[in-house]
Amino acid sequence: MDNMIVLGNGFDIDLGLKTTFKAFRESFEFRSIADIPLIKKIRDNQWNDIEGKLREELIEYSKNPSEKFAQSINDAWLMITRHWGIYLPELTDLDKIEITKNSCAYNLLIADQGHESIWYTFNYTNPWYLCQLSKETKPVFIHNETVPLDWAKHHRLCHIIPMNLIFGVDSMIPSCIAQSEHLSHIIKREFDELE
């Protein structure tokens, strides 16, 4: 192994992809979500931390738990996840995107060709596919190892994508949320739990 490289969303952004929550919030997909209470709070919030707003709502729920409140949070989470899962594959359509070839990310991909590096990515995209570069070593997809979005879109399997997306909050939240049948699935599992 020559290098171990870990990719996050900044890599995709540097390549020119619109993978930020801000871009998602401004998209047709997000704007088409029904105006239920949590979605309205996210729309009214000028900060684009959708998962942060979800966390705030879960903490508020922990102070005043009710089945109706839990269902409202779950409904918003389901809508966001579904629409995020529709939005992201559009970002991997080679006919619709323009890769920033003078970016640090693109140049790293070029510089690493011919090396035996191990790549771990928290992204849902395959940068070699998007940049139309060949890569013999498959990156390790932390969140979505079996079905990268670009592969699924190419093979017309996008209908299964939302099940692979990880959207939610970390486990550092009140325990009543982990015990709620309506909310426990919103907690992101730790990497060692995914194996």
mmCIF file of C-alpha atoms in Angstrom:
data_model
loop_
_atom_site.group_PDB
_atom_site.id
_atom_site.type_symbol
_atom_site.label_atom_id
_atom_site.label_comp_id
_atom_site.label_asym_id
_atom_site.label_seq_id
_atom_site.Cartn_x
_atom_site.Cartn_y
_atom_site.Cartn_z
ATOM 1 C CA MET A 1 0.000 0.000 0.000
ATOM 2 C CA ASP A 2 1.371 3.404 -0.993
ATOM 3 C CA ASN A 3 -1.184 5.637 0.748
ATOM 4 C CA MET A 4 -4.390 5.496 2.730
ATOM 5 C CA ILE A 5 -6.780 8.229 1.628
ATOM 6 C CA VAL A 6 -10.051 9.118 3.369
ATOM 7 C CA LEU A 7 -12.620 11.144 1.446
ATOM 8 C CA GLY A 8 -15.444 13.270 2.768
ATOM 9 C CA ASN A 9 -17.966 15.596 1.177
ATOM 10 C CA GLY A 10 -15.340 18.307 0.632
ATOM 11 C CA PHE A 11 -13.765 16.068 -2.007
ATOM 12 C CA ASP A 12 -16.989 15.916 -4.028
ATOM 13 C CA ILE A 13 -17.549 19.643 -3.568
ATOM 14 C CA ASP A 14 -14.020 20.331 -4.834
ATOM 15 C CA LEU A 15 -14.781 18.195 -7.908
ATOM 16 C CA GLY A 16 -17.729 20.519 -8.580
ATOM 17 C CA LEU A 17 -20.583 18.352 -7.329
ATOM 18 C CA LYS A 18 -23.501 20.025 -5.548
ATOM 19 C CA THR A 19 -23.563 17.610 -2.597
ATOM 20 C CA THR A 20 -23.993 20.150 0.216
ATOM 21 C CA PHE A 21 -27.156 20.362 2.303
ATOM 22 C CA LYS A 22 -27.412 23.974 1.089
ATOM 23 C CA ALA A 23 -27.622 22.804 -2.530
ATOM 24 C CA PHE A 24 -30.130 20.126 -1.524
ATOM 25 C CA ARG A 25 -32.228 22.673 0.388
ATOM 26 C CA GLU A 26 -32.331 24.866 -2.713
ATOM 27 C CA SER A 27 -33.217 21.951 -5.003
ATOM 28 C CA PHE A 28 -36.609 21.135 -6.460
ATOM 29 C CA GLU A 29 -36.495 17.850 -4.563
ATOM 30 C CA PHE A 30 -36.348 19.569 -1.156
ATOM 31 C CA ARG A 31 -38.751 22.339 -2.118
ATOM 32 C CA SER A 32 -41.307 19.691 -3.140
ATOM 33 C CA ILE A 33 -41.442 18.163 0.371
ATOM 34 C CA ALA A 34 -44.717 18.856 2.203
ATOM 35 C CA ASP A 35 -44.584 21.708 4.698
ATOM 36 C CA ILE A 36 -44.882 19.677 7.916
ATOM 37 C CA PRO A 37 -43.533 21.229 11.181
ATOM 38 C CA LEU A 38 -39.889 20.029 11.092
ATOM 39 C CA ILE A 39 -39.551 20.700 7.358
ATOM 40 C CA LYS A 40 -40.920 24.214 7.936
ATOM 41 C CA LYS A 41 -38.314 24.772 10.688
ATOM 42 C CA ILE A 42 -35.560 23.618 8.334
ATOM 43 C CA ARG A 43 -36.836 25.949 5.606
ATOM 44 C CA ASP A 44 -37.056 28.886 8.040
ATOM 45 C CA ASN A 45 -33.555 28.208 9.377
ATOM 46 C CA GLN A 46 -30.873 30.116 7.458
ATOM 47 C CA TRP A 47 -28.210 27.595 8.491
ATOM 48 C CA ASN A 48 -28.023 24.545 6.237
ATOM 49 C CA ASP A 49 -27.348 21.951 8.915
ATOM 50 C CA ILE A 50 -30.369 19.717 8.295
ATOM 51 C CA GLU A 51 -29.032 16.953 10.540
ATOM 52 C CA GLY A 52 -28.352 19.562 13.256
ATOM 53 C CA LYS A 53 -31.968 20.725 13.104
ATOM 54 C CA LEU A 54 -33.077 17.081 13.288
ATOM 55 C CA ARG A 55 -30.875 16.646 16.392
ATOM 56 C CA GLU A 56 -32.422 19.738 18.026
ATOM 57 C CA GLU A 57 -35.888 18.343 17.378
ATOM 58 C CA LEU A 58 -34.947 14.969 18.886
ATOM 59 C CA ILE A 59 -33.581 16.663 22.008
ATOM 60 C CA GLU A 60 -36.804 18.679 22.269
ATOM 61 C CA TYR A 61 -38.736 15.403 21.969
ATOM 62 C CA SER A 62 -36.678 13.896 24.823
ATOM 63 C CA LYS A 63 -37.883 16.726 27.115
ATOM 64 C CA ASN A 64 -41.536 16.221 26.173
ATOM 65 C CA PRO A 65 -41.988 12.782 24.575
ATOM 66 C CA SER A 66 -45.231 11.911 22.861
ATOM 67 C CA GLU A 67 -46.139 9.482 20.130
ATOM 68 C CA LYS A 68 -47.503 12.319 17.965
ATOM 69 C CA PHE A 69 -44.231 14.293 18.271
ATOM 70 C CA ALA A 70 -42.174 11.166 17.500
ATOM 71 C CA GLN A 71 -44.324 10.401 14.444
ATOM 72 C CA SER A 72 -43.947 13.979 13.195
ATOM 73 C CA ILE A 73 -40.135 13.744 13.425
ATOM 74 C CA ASN A 74 -40.169 10.331 11.753
ATOM 75 C CA ASP A 75 -42.389 11.596 8.914
ATOM 76 C CA ALA A 76 -39.983 14.471 8.243
ATOM 77 C CA TRP A 77 -36.979 12.117 8.373
ATOM 78 C CA LEU A 78 -38.637 9.747 5.879
ATOM 79 C CA MET A 79 -39.430 12.592 3.481
ATOM 80 C CA ILE A 80 -35.934 14.067 3.683
ATOM 81 C CA THR A 81 -34.309 10.662 3.198
ATOM 82 C CA ARG A 82 -36.544 9.818 0.248
ATOM 83 C CA HIS A 83 -35.967 13.159 -1.479
ATOM 84 C CA TRP A 84 -32.200 13.124 -0.713
ATOM 85 C CA GLY A 85 -32.138 9.680 -2.344
ATOM 86 C CA ILE A 86 -33.765 11.097 -5.479
ATOM 87 C CA TYR A 87 -31.566 14.216 -5.506
ATOM 88 C CA LEU A 88 -28.150 12.552 -5.196
ATOM 89 C CA PRO A 89 -28.302 10.283 -8.272
ATOM 90 C CA GLU A 90 -28.894 13.351 -10.430
ATOM 91 C CA LEU A 91 -25.449 14.540 -9.329
ATOM 92 C CA THR A 92 -23.833 11.521 -10.940
ATOM 93 C CA ASP A 93 -25.370 11.892 -14.383
ATOM 94 C CA LEU A 94 -22.334 12.356 -16.623
ATOM 95 C CA ASP A 95 -24.461 14.279 -19.135
ATOM 96 C CA LYS A 96 -25.447 16.848 -16.488
ATOM 97 C CA ILE A 97 -22.300 17.424 -14.439
ATOM 98 C CA GLU A 98 -19.083 19.243 -15.130
ATOM 99 C CA ILE A 99 -16.059 18.072 -13.170
ATOM 100 C CA THR A 100 -13.638 20.778 -12.057
ATOM 101 C CA LYS A 101 -10.463 19.418 -13.616
ATOM 102 C CA ASN A 102 -8.189 22.038 -12.046
ATOM 103 C CA SER A 103 -9.352 21.059 -8.543
ATOM 104 C CA CYS A 104 -7.140 19.513 -5.864
ATOM 105 C CA ALA A 105 -9.470 16.503 -5.779
ATOM 106 C CA TYR A 106 -9.144 15.807 -9.495
ATOM 107 C CA ASN A 107 -5.372 16.257 -9.375
ATOM 108 C CA LEU A 108 -5.131 13.820 -6.456
ATOM 109 C CA LEU A 109 -7.005 11.207 -8.495
ATOM 110 C CA ILE A 110 -4.601 11.744 -11.416
ATOM 111 C CA ALA A 111 -1.506 11.700 -9.186
ATOM 112 C CA ASP A 112 -2.579 8.453 -7.525
ATOM 113 C CA GLN A 113 -2.998 6.488 -10.761
ATOM 114 C CA GLY A 114 -0.539 3.624 -10.821
ATOM 115 C CA HIS A 115 -0.197 3.582 -7.020
ATOM 116 C CA GLU A 116 -1.472 0.916 -4.664
ATOM 117 C CA SER A 117 -3.399 3.274 -2.392
ATOM 118 C CA ILE A 118 -6.384 2.319 -0.260
ATOM 119 C CA TRP A 119 -9.274 4.775 -0.515
ATOM 120 C CA TYR A 120 -12.033 5.054 2.095
ATOM 121 C CA THR A 121 -14.941 7.302 1.260
ATOM 122 C CA PHE A 122 -17.851 8.620 3.282
ATOM 123 C CA ASN A 123 -19.386 9.856 0.026
ATOM 124 C CA TYR A 124 -22.049 8.162 -2.073
ATOM 125 C CA THR A 125 -20.205 8.804 -5.319
ATOM 126 C CA ASN A 126 -17.372 7.111 -7.147
ATOM 127 C CA PRO A 127 -14.939 9.854 -8.225
ATOM 128 C CA TRP A 128 -13.134 7.653 -10.780
ATOM 129 C CA TYR A 129 -16.397 6.983 -12.583
ATOM 130 C CA LEU A 130 -17.436 10.650 -12.456
ATOM 131 C CA CYS A 131 -14.039 11.811 -13.736
ATOM 132 C CA GLN A 132 -14.038 8.991 -16.307
ATOM 133 C CA LEU A 133 -10.769 7.596 -14.989
ATOM 134 C CA SER A 134 -9.970 3.932 -14.620
ATOM 135 C CA LYS A 135 -9.299 2.607 -11.139
ATOM 136 C CA GLU A 136 -8.620 -1.059 -10.599
ATOM 137 C CA THR A 137 -8.857 -0.894 -6.811
ATOM 138 C CA LYS A 138 -12.411 -0.317 -5.610
ATOM 139 C CA PRO A 139 -12.700 2.289 -2.850
ATOM 140 C CA VAL A 140 -14.286 1.251 0.433
ATOM 141 C CA PHE A 141 -17.685 2.961 0.654
ATOM 142 C CA ILE A 142 -18.241 3.528 4.377
ATOM 143 C CA HIS A 143 -21.974 4.313 4.104
ATOM 144 C CA ASN A 144 -22.897 2.580 0.920
ATOM 145 C CA GLU A 145 -20.391 -0.104 0.085
ATOM 146 C CA THR A 146 -22.561 -2.349 -2.038
ATOM 147 C CA VAL A 147 -24.408 0.137 -4.249
ATOM 148 C CA PRO A 148 -22.603 3.396 -5.092
ATOM 149 C CA LEU A 149 -25.088 5.856 -6.570
ATOM 150 C CA ASP A 150 -23.370 6.150 -9.920
ATOM 151 C CA TRP A 151 -23.277 2.367 -10.378
ATOM 152 C CA ALA A 152 -26.946 2.043 -9.399
ATOM 153 C CA LYS A 153 -27.973 4.796 -11.787
ATOM 154 C CA HIS A 154 -25.970 3.230 -14.618
ATOM 155 C CA HIS A 155 -27.653 -0.135 -13.974
ATOM 156 C CA ARG A 156 -31.114 1.430 -13.453
ATOM 157 C CA LEU A 157 -31.309 0.403 -9.789
ATOM 158 C CA CYS A 158 -31.946 3.833 -8.273
ATOM 159 C CA HIS A 159 -35.247 2.681 -6.775
ATOM 160 C CA ILE A 160 -33.247 0.891 -4.033
ATOM 161 C CA ILE A 161 -30.935 3.800 -3.196
ATOM 162 C CA PRO A 162 -32.860 5.470 -0.344
ATOM 163 C CA MET A 163 -32.416 2.322 1.749
ATOM 164 C CA ASN A 164 -28.640 2.742 1.512
ATOM 165 C CA LEU A 165 -28.448 6.400 2.466
ATOM 166 C CA ILE A 166 -27.374 7.290 5.956
ATOM 167 C CA PHE A 167 -29.093 10.426 7.145
ATOM 168 C CA GLY A 168 -29.609 11.093 10.814
ATOM 169 C CA VAL A 169 -27.840 11.929 14.056
ATOM 170 C CA ASP A 170 -24.994 10.399 16.027
ATOM 171 C CA SER A 171 -25.611 8.246 19.076
ATOM 172 C CA MET A 172 -24.746 11.003 21.572
ATOM 173 C CA ILE A 173 -28.393 11.819 22.269
ATOM 174 C CA PRO A 174 -30.807 11.071 25.136
ATOM 175 C CA SER A 175 -31.453 7.335 25.583
ATOM 176 C CA CYS A 176 -35.227 7.669 25.173
ATOM 177 C CA ILE A 177 -34.649 8.295 21.463
ATOM 178 C CA ALA A 178 -32.766 5.028 21.037
ATOM 179 C CA GLN A 179 -35.661 3.269 22.779
ATOM 180 C CA SER A 180 -38.392 4.850 20.648
ATOM 181 C CA GLU A 181 -39.818 2.587 17.958
ATOM 182 C CA HIS A 182 -40.516 5.697 15.838
ATOM 183 C CA LEU A 183 -37.081 7.290 16.217
ATOM 184 C CA SER A 184 -34.342 4.728 16.926
ATOM 185 C CA HIS A 185 -33.621 4.227 13.197
ATOM 186 C CA ILE A 186 -32.667 7.919 12.885
ATOM 187 C CA ILE A 187 -29.520 7.276 14.928
ATOM 188 C CA LYS A 188 -26.498 6.638 12.713
ATOM 189 C CA ARG A 189 -24.803 3.380 13.538
ATOM 190 C CA GLU A 190 -21.127 3.460 14.383
ATOM 191 C CA PHE A 191 -18.734 2.183 11.696
ATOM 192 C CA ASP A 192 -17.894 -0.995 13.655
ATOM 193 C CA GLU A 193 -21.629 -1.790 13.886
ATOM 194 C CA LEU A 194 -21.891 -1.718 10.081
ATOM 195 C CA GLU A 195 -19.553 -4.646 9.568
#
